[in-house]
Coordinates of C-alpha atoms in Angstrom, one line a residue:
Chain A
M7 CA -0.1 -0.2 -0.1
K8 CA 2.7 2.4 1.0
R9 CA 4.5 1.5 -2.4
R10 CA 1.6 2.4 -4.1
I11 CA 1.1 5.9 -2.6
L12 CA 4.8 6.6 -3.5
V13 CA 4.2 5.6 -7.1
V14 CA 1.0 7.9 -7.2
R15 CA 3.1 10.7 -5.7
I16 CA 6.2 10.3 -8.4
I17 CA 3.5 10.2 -11.3
T18 CA 1.5 12.9 -9.8
Y19 CA 4.7 15.3 -9.3
T20 CA 6.2 14.5 -12.5
A21 CA 3.2 15.1 -14.7
A22 CA 2.3 18.3 -12.9
A23 CA 5.7 19.6 -13.1
A24 CA 5.9 18.7 -16.8
P25 CA 4.4 21.8 -18.2
F26 CA 6.9 24.2 -16.1
A27 CA 9.8 22.0 -17.5
W28 CA 8.5 22.1 -21.0
L29 CA 8.4 25.8 -20.8
A30 CA 11.7 26.2 -19.4
L31 CA 13.3 24.4 -22.0
R32 CA 11.5 26.1 -24.7
Y33 CA 12.7 29.3 -23.1
L34 CA 16.3 27.9 -22.7
T35 CA 16.2 27.0 -26.5
N36 CA 14.9 30.1 -27.8
D37 CA 11.5 28.4 -28.7
L38 CA 8.7 30.1 -26.9
G39 CA 7.3 31.2 -30.3
F40 CA 6.7 34.5 -32.2
N41 CA 4.4 35.7 -29.3
P42 CA 6.2 34.3 -26.0
I43 CA 3.9 35.9 -23.8
E44 CA 1.0 34.3 -25.5
T45 CA 2.6 30.9 -25.1
L46 CA 3.4 31.5 -21.6
T47 CA -0.3 32.6 -20.9
T48 CA -1.9 29.8 -22.7
V49 CA 0.6 26.9 -21.5
T50 CA 0.4 28.1 -17.7
G51 CA -3.7 28.9 -17.7
L52 CA -4.4 25.4 -19.4
S53 CA -2.1 23.7 -17.0
A54 CA -3.8 25.4 -14.0
L55 CA -7.2 24.1 -15.2
T56 CA -6.3 20.8 -16.1
L57 CA -4.6 20.2 -12.7
L58 CA -7.5 21.7 -11.0
V59 CA -9.8 19.5 -12.6
A60 CA -7.7 16.6 -11.8
S61 CA -7.7 17.6 -8.2
L62 CA -11.6 17.7 -8.2
A63 CA -11.8 14.3 -9.7
C64 CA -9.9 12.6 -7.0
T65 CA -12.8 12.1 -4.7
P66 CA -15.2 11.1 -7.2
I67 CA -12.9 8.5 -8.7
A68 CA -12.2 7.2 -5.3
T69 CA -16.0 6.9 -4.8
V70 CA -16.8 5.3 -7.9
T71 CA -13.8 2.8 -7.9
G72 CA -13.4 2.0 -4.1
W73 CA -9.7 2.9 -4.3
R74 CA -8.0 5.0 -1.9
W75 CA -4.9 6.1 -3.8
P76 CA -6.7 9.0 -6.0
N77 CA -7.4 10.7 -2.5
T78 CA -3.4 10.9 -1.9
A79 CA -2.9 12.9 -5.1
R80 CA -5.8 15.5 -4.4
R81 CA -3.7 17.8 -2.3
P82 CA -0.6 17.9 -4.5
L83 CA -2.8 18.4 -7.6
G84 CA -4.6 21.3 -6.0
L85 CA -1.3 22.8 -4.9
W86 CA 0.3 22.6 -8.4
A87 CA -2.9 24.0 -9.7
F88 CA -2.4 26.9 -7.5
A89 CA 1.3 27.5 -8.6
Y90 CA 0.3 27.6 -12.3
A91 CA -2.6 29.9 -11.6
L92 CA -0.2 32.2 -9.8
A93 CA 2.3 32.0 -12.6
H94 CA -0.6 32.5 -15.1
M95 CA -1.6 35.9 -13.3
S96 CA 1.9 36.7 -12.8
V97 CA 2.5 36.5 -16.5
F98 CA -0.7 38.3 -17.4
I99 CA 0.4 41.5 -14.9
G100 CA 3.9 41.3 -15.0
L101 CA 4.6 40.5 -18.5
D102 CA 1.7 41.2 -20.6
Y103 CA 0.9 44.4 -18.8
A104 CA 4.3 45.1 -17.6
L105 CA 3.2 45.7 -14.1
D106 CA 0.9 48.6 -15.3
L107 CA -1.7 48.0 -12.5
R108 CA -3.4 51.1 -13.6
A109 CA -4.2 49.6 -17.3
V110 CA -4.9 46.3 -15.7
F111 CA -7.7 48.0 -13.4
A112 CA -8.8 50.5 -15.9
E113 CA -9.3 48.2 -18.7
G114 CA -9.3 44.9 -16.9
L115 CA -12.0 45.3 -14.1
A116 CA -14.0 47.8 -15.8
E117 CA -14.6 46.1 -19.3
K118 CA -13.4 42.5 -18.8
P119 CA -15.2 40.3 -16.6
Y120 CA -12.9 37.3 -17.2
I121 CA -10.3 39.2 -15.3
V122 CA -12.6 39.6 -12.1
V123 CA -13.6 36.0 -12.6
G124 CA -10.1 34.6 -13.1
F125 CA -8.6 36.8 -10.0
L126 CA -11.5 35.1 -7.7
A127 CA -10.7 31.6 -8.8
L128 CA -7.0 32.3 -7.6
L129 CA -8.1 34.1 -4.7
I130 CA -10.0 30.8 -3.5
L131 CA -7.0 28.8 -4.4
T132 CA -4.9 31.0 -2.4
A133 CA -7.2 30.3 0.5
L134 CA -7.2 26.7 0.1
T135 CA -3.4 26.6 -0.4
L136 CA -2.7 28.2 2.8
T137 CA -5.2 26.3 4.8
S138 CA -4.1 22.8 3.1
T139 CA -1.8 21.6 6.1
R140 CA -2.9 19.1 8.7
A141 CA -2.5 21.8 11.4
W142 CA -5.0 24.2 9.7
Q143 CA -7.3 21.3 9.0
R144 CA -7.5 20.6 12.8
R145 CA -7.8 24.0 13.8
L146 CA -10.8 24.6 11.4
G147 CA -12.3 21.2 12.0
K148 CA -15.9 20.8 10.2
R149 CA -15.5 24.3 8.7
W150 CA -12.1 22.9 6.7
K151 CA -14.5 20.6 4.7
L152 CA -16.8 23.4 3.9
L153 CA -14.0 26.0 3.0
H154 CA -12.2 23.1 0.6
R155 CA -15.4 22.7 -1.2
G156 CA -14.8 26.0 -2.6
A157 CA -12.3 23.9 -5.0
Y158 CA -15.6 23.3 -6.9
M159 CA -16.4 27.1 -7.3
A160 CA -12.9 27.7 -8.3
G161 CA -13.2 25.0 -10.9
L162 CA -16.4 26.6 -12.1
L163 CA -14.8 30.2 -12.3
A164 CA -11.9 28.9 -13.9
V165 CA -14.0 27.2 -16.7
V166 CA -16.0 30.6 -17.1
H167 CA -12.8 32.5 -17.3
F168 CA -11.5 30.2 -20.1
R169 CA -14.6 30.6 -21.9
W170 CA -14.6 34.6 -21.5
A171 CA -10.8 35.3 -21.7
G172 CA -9.5 33.0 -24.6
A173 CA -10.8 30.3 -26.7
K174 CA -11.9 32.5 -29.7
D175 CA -10.7 29.7 -31.5
D176 CA -12.3 26.8 -29.8
P177 CA -16.0 27.6 -28.2
I178 CA -16.5 23.8 -27.5
A179 CA -13.6 23.0 -25.2
P180 CA -14.9 25.3 -22.5
L181 CA -18.1 23.5 -22.8
V182 CA -16.4 20.3 -22.3
W183 CA -14.4 21.5 -19.4
G184 CA -17.7 22.7 -17.9
G185 CA -19.3 19.4 -18.3
V186 CA -16.6 17.5 -16.8
V187 CA -16.8 20.0 -13.7
G188 CA -20.4 19.4 -13.8
L189 CA -20.3 15.8 -13.6
L190 CA -17.6 15.7 -10.8
L191 CA -19.8 18.0 -8.8
V192 CA -22.9 15.7 -9.6
L193 CA -20.9 12.5 -8.3
R194 CA -20.1 14.3 -5.0
L195 CA -23.9 15.0 -4.1
P196 CA -24.5 13.1 -1.1
A197 CA -27.6 11.2 -2.4
V198 CA -25.6 10.3 -5.6
R199 CA -22.5 9.2 -3.5
K200 CA -24.4 7.1 -1.2
R201 CA -26.1 5.1 -4.1
I202 CA -22.8 4.6 -5.9
A203 CA -21.1 3.4 -2.5
A204 CA -24.1 1.0 -2.1
T205 CA -23.9 -0.4 -5.6
R206 CA -20.0 -0.7 -5.2
S207 CA -20.2 -2.8 -1.9
R208 CA -23.1 -5.0 -3.4
W209 CA -20.6 -5.7 -6.4
S210 CA -17.4 -6.1 -4.2
A211 CA -19.3 -8.4 -1.8
A212 CA -20.6 -10.6 -4.8
R213 CA -17.0 -10.6 -6.1
R214 CA -15.7 -11.6 -2.7
T215 CA -18.1 -14.5 -2.4
A216 CA -17.0 -15.7 -5.9
A217 CA -13.1 -15.4 -4.8
T218 CA -13.6 -17.1 -1.8
G219 CA -15.5 -19.8 -3.5
A220 CA -12.5 -20.4 -5.9
E221 CA -9.7 -20.1 -3.9
A222 CA -10.9 -21.1 -0.5
G223 CA -8.9 -20.0 2.6
A224 CA -6.4 -17.7 0.7
G225 CA -5.6 -14.7 2.6
E226 CA -7.2 -11.4 2.1
G227 CA -3.9 -9.6 1.1
T228 CA -0.3 -9.3 1.3
A229 CA -0.5 -5.9 3.3
Chain B
M5 CA 11.9 39.5 -14.5
K6 CA 14.4 38.7 -17.0
P7 CA 13.3 40.1 -20.4
I8 CA 13.3 37.9 -23.3
P9 CA 15.2 39.6 -26.0
S10 CA 13.8 39.5 -29.4
S11 CA 16.5 37.2 -30.7
Q12 CA 14.9 34.5 -28.6
I13 CA 11.6 34.3 -30.3
T14 CA 12.7 32.8 -33.6
P15 CA 12.0 29.1 -33.3
E16 CA 15.4 27.1 -33.9
S17 CA 14.1 25.3 -37.2
V18 CA 13.7 28.7 -38.8
Y19 CA 17.2 29.9 -37.8
L20 CA 18.5 26.7 -39.2
N21 CA 16.3 27.2 -42.3
R22 CA 17.6 30.6 -42.6
R23 CA 21.0 29.4 -42.4
Q24 CA 20.2 26.9 -45.2
I25 CA 18.6 29.8 -47.2
L26 CA 21.7 31.9 -46.8
R27 CA 23.9 28.8 -47.9
G28 CA 21.8 28.3 -50.7
M29 CA 22.1 31.9 -51.9
G30 CA 25.7 31.4 -51.9
L31 CA 26.3 34.4 -49.4
G32 CA 29.5 32.8 -47.9
A33 CA 32.9 34.6 -48.4
G34 CA 33.7 35.3 -51.8
S35 CA 30.4 34.4 -53.2
L36 CA 29.8 37.7 -54.9
L37 CA 32.6 36.7 -57.3
V38 CA 31.2 33.3 -57.8
G39 CA 27.8 34.7 -58.5
A40 CA 28.8 37.2 -61.3
C41 CA 27.9 34.6 -63.9
A42 CA 24.8 33.5 -62.2
A43 CA 21.3 34.4 -63.3
P44 CA 19.9 37.6 -62.0
S45 CA 17.6 37.3 -58.7
T46 CA 13.8 37.0 -59.5
G47 CA 13.0 39.3 -56.6
G48 CA 11.2 41.8 -58.5
S49 CA 11.9 45.1 -56.6
S50 CA 15.6 45.8 -56.1
S51 CA 16.5 46.2 -52.4
G52 CA 19.6 48.4 -51.3
D53 CA 21.6 45.7 -49.6
R54 CA 21.4 42.9 -51.7
S55 CA 23.5 42.5 -55.0
P56 CA 21.3 41.6 -58.1
D57 CA 23.8 39.2 -59.3
V58 CA 23.7 37.0 -56.3
A59 CA 23.6 33.3 -57.4
P60 CA 20.0 32.1 -56.5
L61 CA 21.1 28.3 -56.4
V62 CA 24.3 26.8 -55.8
E63 CA 23.7 23.9 -53.9
P64 CA 21.7 21.0 -54.8
D65 CA 20.2 20.3 -51.6
S66 CA 19.0 23.7 -51.2
V67 CA 15.8 24.6 -50.0
L68 CA 15.3 27.2 -52.4
S69 CA 13.8 26.8 -55.9
V70 CA 14.2 29.4 -58.7
T71 CA 10.8 30.6 -58.2
E72 CA 11.2 30.9 -54.5
A73 CA 13.0 34.3 -54.5
P74 CA 14.8 35.4 -51.5
P75 CA 12.4 37.9 -49.5
V76 CA 12.8 41.4 -50.4
A77 CA 11.1 44.7 -49.6
S78 CA 11.8 48.3 -50.8
A79 CA 11.9 49.9 -47.4
A80 CA 12.9 48.5 -43.8
T81 CA 10.0 50.5 -42.2
D82 CA 6.3 51.5 -42.6
E83 CA 5.7 55.2 -43.0
L84 CA 5.7 55.7 -39.2
G85 CA 9.3 54.5 -39.0
Q86 CA 8.3 51.1 -37.4
P87 CA 10.3 48.3 -38.9
L88 CA 9.1 45.5 -40.8
T89 CA 8.2 42.1 -39.1
S90 CA 10.6 39.4 -40.3
F91 CA 9.6 37.1 -43.5
E92 CA 9.9 34.2 -40.9
A93 CA 7.3 35.6 -38.5
V94 CA 5.0 36.9 -41.3
T95 CA 4.9 33.5 -42.7
N96 CA 5.0 31.3 -39.4
Y97 CA 2.4 33.0 -37.1
N98 CA -0.7 33.0 -39.0
N99 CA -4.4 33.0 -38.0
F100 CA -5.8 30.9 -40.7
Y101 CA -8.6 28.7 -39.0
E102 CA -9.0 26.6 -42.4
F103 CA -5.8 25.0 -41.6
T104 CA -5.7 25.2 -37.7
T105 CA -6.4 27.4 -34.9
S106 CA -2.9 26.9 -33.8
K107 CA -1.1 30.1 -35.4
E108 CA 2.4 28.4 -35.4
G109 CA 0.8 25.2 -36.9
V110 CA -0.6 26.8 -40.1
A111 CA 2.6 27.0 -42.0
R112 CA 3.5 23.2 -41.9
L113 CA -0.3 22.2 -42.6
A114 CA 0.0 24.6 -45.5
E115 CA 3.2 23.3 -47.1
D116 CA 1.2 21.1 -49.6
F117 CA -1.5 23.4 -50.4
V118 CA -1.9 23.9 -54.2
A119 CA -3.1 27.3 -55.5
T120 CA -2.9 26.9 -59.1
P121 CA -5.0 26.7 -61.2
W122 CA -7.0 29.2 -59.3
T123 CA -10.2 31.4 -60.5
V124 CA -12.0 34.1 -59.0
E125 CA -15.6 34.6 -59.7
V126 CA -16.9 38.1 -59.8
G127 CA -20.7 38.7 -60.0
G128 CA -23.7 39.8 -58.2
L129 CA -25.1 43.3 -58.9
V130 CA -22.6 44.3 -61.8
N131 CA -22.6 45.0 -65.4
N132 CA -19.9 42.8 -66.4
P133 CA -19.5 39.6 -64.4
Q134 CA -16.2 38.0 -64.9
T135 CA -14.0 35.0 -64.0
F136 CA -10.4 35.8 -63.4
D137 CA -7.4 33.7 -62.8
V138 CA -4.6 35.3 -60.7
D139 CA -2.7 36.7 -63.6
G140 CA -5.7 38.1 -65.1
I141 CA -6.3 40.0 -61.8
K142 CA -2.7 41.1 -61.6
A143 CA -3.0 42.6 -65.2
L144 CA -5.9 44.7 -64.2
A145 CA -3.4 47.4 -62.5
D146 CA 0.3 47.7 -61.8
V147 CA 1.2 45.3 -59.1
E148 CA 2.6 47.5 -56.2
E149 CA 4.3 47.2 -53.0
R150 CA 2.2 48.5 -49.9
I151 CA 3.8 48.2 -46.5
Y152 CA 1.0 48.0 -44.0
R153 CA 0.4 47.6 -40.4
L154 CA -1.8 44.3 -39.7
R155 CA -3.6 44.6 -36.3
C156 CA -5.0 41.5 -35.2
V157 CA -8.1 41.6 -33.0
E158 CA -6.3 39.5 -30.6
A159 CA -4.0 42.6 -29.8
W160 CA -0.9 41.5 -31.6
S161 CA 0.3 43.3 -34.8
M162 CA 2.9 43.2 -37.5
V163 CA 4.2 45.2 -40.3
V164 CA 3.9 43.4 -43.6
P165 CA 5.2 44.3 -47.1
W166 CA 2.4 43.2 -49.3
S167 CA 2.1 43.4 -53.1
G168 CA -0.9 43.5 -55.0
I169 CA -3.5 45.7 -56.9
P170 CA -6.1 48.2 -55.5
L171 CA -9.5 46.4 -55.1
A172 CA -11.1 49.4 -56.9
A173 CA -9.3 48.5 -60.1
L174 CA -11.0 44.9 -60.1
L175 CA -14.6 46.5 -59.2
K176 CA -14.1 49.3 -61.9
T177 CA -13.6 46.3 -64.3
V178 CA -16.9 44.5 -63.5
Q179 CA -18.8 47.6 -63.1
P180 CA -21.2 47.6 -60.1
K181 CA -24.8 48.5 -60.7
A182 CA -26.4 51.5 -59.0
E183 CA -28.1 49.3 -56.5
A184 CA -24.8 47.5 -55.3
K185 CA -24.3 48.7 -51.9
F186 CA -21.8 46.0 -50.6
V187 CA -19.0 43.7 -51.3
R188 CA -19.1 40.2 -50.3
F189 CA -16.1 37.9 -50.3
E190 CA -15.6 34.4 -49.9
T191 CA -12.9 31.8 -49.4
L192 CA -12.3 28.6 -51.0
S193 CA -14.6 25.7 -49.6
D194 CA -12.8 22.4 -49.7
P195 CA -12.3 20.4 -46.7
D196 CA -9.7 18.2 -48.3
R197 CA -7.6 21.1 -49.1
L198 CA -8.4 23.2 -46.0
P199 CA -8.8 20.6 -43.1
G200 CA -9.8 23.1 -40.8
Q201 CA -13.0 23.4 -42.6
K202 CA -14.1 20.0 -41.0
S203 CA -14.8 21.7 -37.8
R204 CA -18.2 22.1 -37.0
A205 CA -17.5 24.9 -34.6
F206 CA -17.6 27.5 -37.5
T207 CA -20.0 28.1 -40.4
W208 CA -17.7 27.6 -43.5
P209 CA -17.0 28.8 -45.8
Y210 CA -15.1 32.1 -44.5
A211 CA -17.1 35.2 -45.6
E212 CA -16.4 38.8 -45.3
G213 CA -17.6 42.0 -46.5
L214 CA -17.2 45.7 -47.0
R215 CA -19.3 48.7 -47.7
L216 CA -18.8 49.6 -51.4
D217 CA -17.0 53.0 -50.5
E218 CA -14.7 51.1 -48.2
A219 CA -13.9 48.7 -51.1
M220 CA -13.2 51.7 -53.5
H221 CA -10.8 53.1 -51.0
D222 CA -7.4 53.0 -52.6
L223 CA -6.0 51.6 -49.4
A224 CA -7.7 48.5 -49.5
I225 CA -6.1 45.8 -51.8
L226 CA -6.1 42.5 -53.3
A227 CA -2.6 41.2 -52.3
T228 CA -0.9 38.5 -54.5
G229 CA 2.2 38.5 -52.7
L230 CA 4.6 39.6 -49.9
Y231 CA 8.3 40.3 -49.4
G232 CA 8.4 40.3 -53.3
R233 CA 7.3 36.7 -53.5
D234 CA 4.1 35.0 -54.3
L235 CA 1.6 34.9 -51.4
P236 CA 2.5 31.8 -49.4
A237 CA -0.3 29.4 -48.6
Q238 CA -0.4 30.2 -44.9
N239 CA -0.9 33.8 -45.6
G240 CA -4.0 33.3 -48.2
A241 CA -2.5 32.1 -51.5
P242 CA -3.1 33.0 -54.0
I243 CA -4.9 36.2 -53.4
R244 CA -6.3 37.6 -50.3
L245 CA -8.0 41.1 -49.3
V246 CA -5.8 43.5 -47.2
V247 CA -7.5 46.2 -45.4
P248 CA -5.3 47.9 -43.3
W249 CA -7.4 50.0 -41.0
K250 CA -9.5 47.2 -40.0
Y251 CA -8.8 44.2 -37.6
G252 CA -6.9 41.2 -39.6
F253 CA -10.1 39.1 -39.7
K254 CA -11.9 41.3 -42.3
S255 CA -8.8 40.8 -44.6
I256 CA -10.0 37.4 -46.1
K257 CA -7.8 34.8 -47.4
S258 CA -7.8 32.4 -50.4
I259 CA -10.7 34.3 -52.2
V260 CA -12.8 32.3 -54.9
R261 CA -15.8 34.7 -55.2
I262 CA -16.5 38.2 -55.0
D263 CA -20.1 39.5 -55.1
L264 CA -21.7 43.0 -55.2
V265 CA -24.7 42.9 -53.0
D266 CA -27.4 45.3 -52.0
E267 CA -27.5 44.5 -48.2
M268 CA -25.0 44.0 -45.5
P269 CA -23.8 40.6 -46.2
S270 CA -23.4 38.2 -43.1
T271 CA -19.7 37.5 -42.2
L272 CA -18.1 34.5 -40.2
W273 CA -16.9 36.1 -37.1
N274 CA -20.0 38.4 -36.9
D275 CA -22.1 35.4 -37.2
Q276 CA -20.3 33.6 -34.4
A277 CA -20.2 36.3 -31.9
P278 CA -22.1 39.9 -33.1
S279 CA -21.4 41.2 -29.7
E280 CA -17.7 40.8 -30.0
Y281 CA -17.1 41.2 -33.8
G282 CA -18.9 43.9 -35.7
F283 CA -19.2 44.2 -39.5
F284 CA -17.2 47.2 -39.7
A285 CA -14.4 46.1 -37.4
N286 CA -12.3 49.5 -37.7
V287 CA -9.3 49.5 -35.5
N288 CA -10.7 51.5 -32.6
P289 CA -8.9 52.0 -29.2
E290 CA -12.2 53.5 -27.8
V291 CA -14.3 50.4 -28.2
D292 CA -13.5 47.5 -25.9
H293 CA -13.5 44.0 -26.7
P294 CA -14.5 41.6 -23.7
R295 CA -11.3 39.3 -24.5
W296 CA -8.4 41.5 -25.8
S297 CA -7.3 44.9 -25.0
Q298 CA -8.1 47.1 -28.0
K299 CA -6.1 50.1 -26.4
S300 CA -2.6 48.6 -26.7
E301 CA -1.1 45.7 -28.7
R302 CA 2.0 43.9 -28.9
R303 CA 4.2 44.1 -31.9
I304 CA 5.5 40.7 -33.0
E305 CA 9.3 40.7 -32.7
G306 CA 8.6 44.2 -31.1
G307 CA 9.8 43.0 -27.5
L308 CA 7.8 43.0 -24.2
R309 CA 6.4 46.4 -24.3
R310 CA 3.0 47.0 -25.6
I311 CA 2.5 50.1 -28.0
D312 CA -0.7 52.0 -28.1
T313 CA -3.1 51.1 -30.6
L314 CA -4.0 53.9 -33.2
P315 CA -7.4 54.8 -34.4
F316 CA -8.1 53.1 -37.8
N317 CA -4.6 51.4 -37.1
G318 CA -2.9 54.8 -37.9
Y319 CA -4.6 55.4 -41.3
G320 CA -7.4 57.9 -40.0
D321 CA -6.3 60.6 -42.1
Q322 CA -7.2 58.6 -45.2
V323 CA -10.2 56.6 -44.0
A324 CA -11.8 58.6 -41.4
Q325 CA -13.9 60.4 -43.8
L326 CA -15.7 57.4 -44.9
Y327 CA -17.5 57.3 -41.4
A328 CA -18.3 60.8 -41.0
G329 CA -21.4 61.1 -38.8
M330 CA -21.5 57.3 -37.7
D331 CA -21.5 56.5 -34.0
L332 CA -18.4 54.0 -34.0
T333 CA -19.3 52.7 -30.8
K334 CA -22.5 51.5 -32.2
W335 CA -21.1 50.4 -35.7
F336 CA -18.0 48.9 -34.3

C-alpha cells in the first residue's frame, strides 16, 4: 500500500511539473514562439485548469472505484494548480501588462469580466493552499471541509474564465471542461455518492463471495 | 523578471532554415565573385543591400527553387518608421483557421496546399460579371508594394510588405450596378485542402464584406504576394484582401468569389459572436473587446512592451471621412 502511494506521488509530481519543465526548456532553447507571452499565458492557464480539475476528480474517482490512492493525489494536484494559476496571473500582470496595474484595473476590471472571474478563482485557490496543512485542517475542524468545497467554485470560475478570456478559436473546449466539472460536482452530491457506494459494496461483496469460493482459505491480501 | 530578448523568439528550425537559405544563396565569403556569372535574382523590386547578381541556387540540396526568390522589400520600415516584421514571423505566425487554430501550426499544414489553377468569380450586382485567374487580376493594374500594419483583433500586430492591386481596379472592371451597396468575399470551400473546414465550430466557408465605398478606397488591396514573393499558402494564397485600417479578420484569405450585393452581407466572425465582432471592425482603441485589449497591442518581434493602438490603425487621415457622422461605438 505504501509503495503504491509513493508511485502515485511520483507520477503526480512528474506530470504536474512537466508543463513548467517544458516551458523552461523552450525558454532555454529560444523556442517560445513568435508571441512568447501568449505561449506562457496559454500553457500556464491550461495547466492550472487541467490540474485543478484532476484534483477535483480524485474524490469522485475514489467513490466510484473504491480505491483509496486517488485521495493521496488530491492535495498535490491542488497545490500545483495553484502554482500554475499564480504563474498565469504573474505573466498577465508582470509581462503582458508590464506591471502597469492602472491599465489592468482601468481596462481589466471595468471592461473585462474574465479578469475578475479569474482573479476570484485564484483567491479561492490561495485560501485553499494556505489552509491545506494538517494543522489548519485540525484548527478549522468541520469548517475546513466546507471551505475546501470552494475548490468546485474555483473550478467553475476557471471554466467561465477560460470561455471569456481565450478560446475564440475553440468554443467547444470550455463547454467540455464545464461538463466535466459539472459531472464531478454531481458525483459528489450526497444522494448520488451514497447510491454509488451502495452499488459498489454490493458488487464487491458478490466478487468476494466468488473469490472465496474459488480459492478457499486464501488470505485477504499481502499487506 | 528577466526580459526575453527578441532574438529568442525565432524558433530554432527557422534559424536553421534561414542559414540554409543563406547557404543556398551562396552568401559565404567570396560568393559575390562566384555569383557574377549566375542568373539574376527573380526578386522583382531591388533592395539596397542585396546585389542583383547573387546566385539564387548553388547547392543541390538547397531549400530554394528558382521561383522562391529571397524575401525582399523596398524599405525597412513603414511610413511611421516602424520596422518590418521578419519574413519568418509573417509566414510562421498565422491566423488561418481553415488549416488549424494554432497560429504556429498553419505553415506546416499549408506546405502542400496547391493554389494553381485558381479562379475568382466576380458577379452579383454588376454589369460585367467575370471570372479571373490570378494573372488576369494582376493585369488589371500595376502590381505595387504596400507596406501596411496588420492589427489582429487578438491585440498583436505586424508590419508586412504586401504586393497587389487596388481592389477598386477590379471593381471598376466589373462595373457595379447602381443598387450595389456592399461587396461580399468568400474563401475557397474544400475541406480536403483546407482541413480546418471539417470543424463544425464555424460556419464555413469564411465570408467577409465591405461597404462599397470602403472597398473602393485606394488603401484596400487584393494582395497576391508579400516580401516580393508569391503569397505563401499560410498567408492566403493565391489572393487575399488586405484592409489595413480594420482588424485582421476582415482581410479574408484565398478568395474564390466576390459578389456585389445590396444588403450588408453576413460574415463569419460577426455570425459567430455579433457582440464581439462587428461588421465594420475598424481598429478602434475606444471600443472595448471583452477578450483582448484594444487600447494597446503587442508588436510581433517588438519586445515585451505594448504599444498604443492607433485609431484606424494609424490610417485615420486617409479613411476617417468614410465614417463621418457614424457612431463608431454602435457600428463597431
